[in-house]
mmCIF file of C-alpha atoms and ligand atoms in Angstrom:
data_model
loop_
_atom_site.group_PDB
_atom_site.id
_atom_site.type_symbol
_atom_site.label_atom_id
_atom_site.label_comp_id
_atom_site.label_asym_id
_atom_site.label_seq_id
_atom_site.Cartn_x
_atom_site.Cartn_y
_atom_site.Cartn_z
ATOM 1 C CA MET A 13 0.000 -0.003 -0.001
ATOM 2 C CA THR A 14 1.254 3.453 -0.849
ATOM 3 C CA ALA A 15 2.066 6.037 1.789
ATOM 4 C CA ARG A 16 -0.449 8.733 2.562
ATOM 5 C CA LEU A 17 -0.110 12.073 4.188
ATOM 6 C CA ALA A 18 -1.181 11.565 7.776
ATOM 7 C CA PRO A 19 -4.207 13.623 8.816
ATOM 8 C CA PRO A 20 -3.656 16.334 11.395
ATOM 9 C CA ILE A 21 -4.629 14.806 14.742
ATOM 10 C CA SER A 22 -5.580 17.058 17.634
ATOM 11 C CA PRO A 23 -7.010 16.325 21.094
ATOM 12 C CA ASP A 24 -10.456 17.034 19.593
ATOM 13 C CA THR A 25 -10.107 14.502 16.783
ATOM 14 C CA GLU A 26 -7.928 11.865 18.408
ATOM 15 C CA PHE A 27 -10.901 9.649 19.375
ATOM 16 C CA PHE A 28 -11.930 9.489 15.711
ATOM 17 C CA TRP A 29 -8.540 8.243 14.466
ATOM 18 C CA ASN A 30 -8.201 5.843 17.382
ATOM 19 C CA GLY A 31 -11.641 4.457 16.474
ATOM 20 C CA LEU A 32 -10.488 3.791 12.929
ATOM 21 C CA ARG A 33 -7.593 1.713 14.257
ATOM 22 C CA GLU A 34 -10.248 -0.522 15.856
ATOM 23 C CA HIS A 35 -12.270 -0.435 12.640
ATOM 24 C CA LYS A 36 -14.949 1.717 14.202
ATOM 25 C CA LEU A 37 -16.413 4.820 12.608
ATOM 26 C CA LEU A 38 -17.153 7.088 15.547
ATOM 27 C CA ILE A 39 -19.403 10.129 15.554
ATOM 28 C CA GLN A 40 -19.597 12.798 18.224
ATOM 29 C CA ARG A 41 -22.920 13.092 20.029
ATOM 30 C CA CYS A 42 -23.703 16.083 22.219
ATOM 31 C CA LYS A 43 -24.529 15.081 25.776
ATOM 32 C CA GLY A 44 -26.543 18.254 26.166
ATOM 33 C CA CYS A 45 -29.037 17.933 23.298
ATOM 34 C CA GLY A 46 -28.137 14.649 21.601
ATOM 35 C CA THR A 47 -27.209 16.230 18.250
ATOM 36 C CA LEU A 48 -24.632 14.321 16.202
ATOM 37 C CA ARG A 49 -21.792 16.289 14.649
ATOM 38 C CA ASN A 50 -18.983 15.678 12.198
ATOM 39 C CA PRO A 51 -16.209 16.681 11.695
ATOM 40 C CA PRO A 52 -15.327 16.610 15.394
ATOM 41 C CA ARG A 53 -15.196 19.886 17.267
ATOM 42 C CA PRO A 54 -15.217 20.839 20.929
ATOM 43 C CA MET A 55 -18.547 22.668 21.147
ATOM 44 C CA CYS A 56 -22.079 21.759 20.080
ATOM 45 C CA PRO A 57 -23.256 24.280 17.456
ATOM 46 C CA HIS A 58 -26.850 23.898 18.704
ATOM 47 C CA CYS A 59 -26.687 24.163 22.486
ATOM 48 C CA ARG A 60 -23.016 25.146 23.029
ATOM 49 C CA SER A 61 -22.453 22.245 25.369
ATOM 50 C CA LEU A 62 -18.859 21.045 25.699
ATOM 51 C CA ASP A 63 -19.957 17.590 26.882
ATOM 52 C CA TRP A 64 -19.989 14.890 24.269
ATOM 53 C CA GLU A 65 -19.660 11.170 23.761
ATOM 54 C CA ALA A 66 -18.827 9.038 20.741
ATOM 55 C CA ILE A 67 -21.252 6.613 19.138
ATOM 56 C CA GLU A 68 -20.344 3.996 16.555
ATOM 57 C CA SER A 69 -21.801 4.581 13.108
ATOM 58 C CA SER A 70 -23.356 1.742 11.141
ATOM 59 C CA GLY A 71 -20.905 2.670 8.396
ATOM 60 C CA ARG A 72 -23.743 2.715 5.892
ATOM 61 C CA GLY A 73 -24.952 5.681 3.957
ATOM 62 C CA THR A 74 -25.494 7.196 0.550
ATOM 63 C CA VAL A 75 -23.473 9.357 -1.833
ATOM 64 C CA TYR A 76 -24.424 12.970 -1.156
ATOM 65 C CA SER A 77 -21.889 14.456 -3.574
ATOM 66 C CA TYR A 78 -18.576 13.565 -5.161
ATOM 67 C CA VAL A 79 -15.661 14.948 -7.170
ATOM 68 C CA ILE A 80 -12.944 13.278 -9.230
ATOM 69 C CA PRO A 81 -9.798 15.407 -8.816
ATOM 70 C CA HIS A 82 -7.350 15.482 -11.736
ATOM 71 C CA GLU A 83 -4.908 18.243 -10.804
ATOM 72 C CA PRO A 84 -2.630 18.708 -9.028
ATOM 73 C CA LYS A 85 -1.326 15.144 -9.114
ATOM 74 C CA PHE A 86 -0.145 13.717 -5.802
ATOM 75 C CA PRO A 87 2.305 10.817 -5.796
ATOM 76 C CA PHE A 88 0.388 8.977 -3.058
ATOM 77 C CA PHE A 89 -2.888 8.657 -4.990
ATOM 78 C CA GLU A 90 -3.666 6.292 -7.796
ATOM 79 C CA TYR A 91 -5.630 8.032 -10.533
ATOM 80 C CA PRO A 92 -8.493 8.323 -11.051
ATOM 81 C CA TYR A 93 -9.821 8.440 -7.534
ATOM 82 C CA ILE A 94 -13.141 9.588 -6.181
ATOM 83 C CA VAL A 95 -13.610 11.973 -3.278
ATOM 84 C CA VAL A 96 -17.052 11.378 -1.877
ATOM 85 C CA LEU A 97 -19.272 13.179 0.596
ATOM 86 C CA VAL A 98 -21.215 10.396 2.285
ATOM 87 C CA GLU A 99 -24.441 11.022 4.121
ATOM 88 C CA LEU A 100 -24.353 8.413 6.843
ATOM 89 C CA ALA A 101 -27.520 6.637 7.930
ATOM 90 C CA GLU A 102 -27.166 8.496 11.243
ATOM 91 C CA GLY A 103 -27.646 11.790 9.391
ATOM 92 C CA VAL A 104 -24.159 13.348 9.438
ATOM 93 C CA ARG A 105 -21.901 13.750 6.415
ATOM 94 C CA LEU A 106 -18.344 12.586 6.055
ATOM 95 C CA VAL A 107 -15.662 13.144 3.402
ATOM 96 C CA SER A 108 -13.936 9.956 2.252
ATOM 97 C CA ASN A 109 -12.871 8.074 -0.860
ATOM 98 C CA LEU A 110 -15.139 5.850 -2.905
ATOM 99 C CA CYS A 111 -13.397 2.692 -4.142
ATOM 100 C CA GLU A 112 -14.178 -0.446 -6.079
ATOM 101 C CA ILE A 113 -16.268 1.370 -8.679
ATOM 102 C CA ASP A 114 -15.682 2.898 -12.104
ATOM 103 C CA PRO A 115 -15.903 6.703 -11.742
ATOM 104 C CA ALA A 116 -18.430 6.744 -14.604
ATOM 105 C CA ASP A 117 -20.801 4.595 -12.549
ATOM 106 C CA VAL A 118 -20.990 6.800 -9.449
ATOM 107 C CA GLU A 119 -24.426 8.274 -8.802
ATOM 108 C CA VAL A 120 -25.686 10.662 -6.157
ATOM 109 C CA GLY A 121 -27.917 8.725 -3.775
ATOM 110 C CA MET A 122 -26.319 5.333 -4.330
ATOM 111 C CA PRO A 123 -25.823 3.215 -1.209
ATOM 112 C CA VAL A 124 -22.282 2.868 0.112
ATOM 113 C CA GLU A 125 -20.623 1.173 3.065
ATOM 114 C CA VAL A 126 -17.432 1.795 4.967
ATOM 115 C CA PHE A 127 -14.334 -0.368 4.967
ATOM 116 C CA TYR A 128 -10.943 0.220 6.535
ATOM 117 C CA GLN A 129 -7.600 0.388 4.839
ATOM 118 C CA ASN A 130 -4.137 0.427 6.361
ATOM 119 C CA PHE A 131 -1.547 2.782 4.962
ATOM 120 C CA ASP A 132 2.016 3.586 5.787
ATOM 121 C CA GLY A 133 1.748 6.905 7.534
ATOM 122 C CA THR A 134 4.298 9.611 6.947
ATOM 123 C CA GLY A 135 5.264 9.307 10.613
ATOM 124 C CA THR A 136 6.176 6.129 12.418
ATOM 125 C CA GLU A 137 2.645 4.970 13.168
ATOM 126 C CA GLU A 138 0.543 2.958 10.821
ATOM 127 C CA LEU A 139 -2.408 4.884 9.512
ATOM 128 C CA VAL A 140 -5.907 3.433 9.218
ATOM 129 C CA LEU A 141 -8.332 5.342 7.017
ATOM 130 C CA HIS A 142 -12.012 4.927 6.347
ATOM 131 C CA GLN A 143 -12.874 4.248 2.724
ATOM 132 C CA PHE A 144 -16.225 3.548 1.120
ATOM 133 C CA ARG A 145 -17.396 1.116 -1.524
ATOM 134 C CA PRO A 146 -20.766 0.441 -3.132
ATOM 135 C CA GLY A 147 -23.132 -1.071 -0.575
ATOM 136 C CA SER A 148 -26.425 -2.870 -0.716
HETATM 137 ZN ZN1 ZN B 212 -26.001 20.110 21.978
#
């Protein structure tokens, strides 16, 4: 597997990347009002609570939008690749890659499911990323 640029990991997002290492897609849920939010951030945009917990997503969703980048070319991607905005069944959206499909066959609204892929990180630690593929 090719190397990838490691994502920036902060105290606010660490739980998410740790979850991926256990093959869990975790979503923040506000303990104040129960609203789910992604990407992770310290404060609930609805009730401003700083208390939150993580729930495990089903990993299923649909394609909300997608792009197929052509330029600039990065050495760590195989072309073409699909950047997808997935609307998870839980109702939050997540940016990922869509794999195992011809770019010409991608449709908004199609069902997708998560899988996990190990990469060599640019640091010393192995990197686990969420990826999506067509689901049922
Ligand atoms: Zn809240």
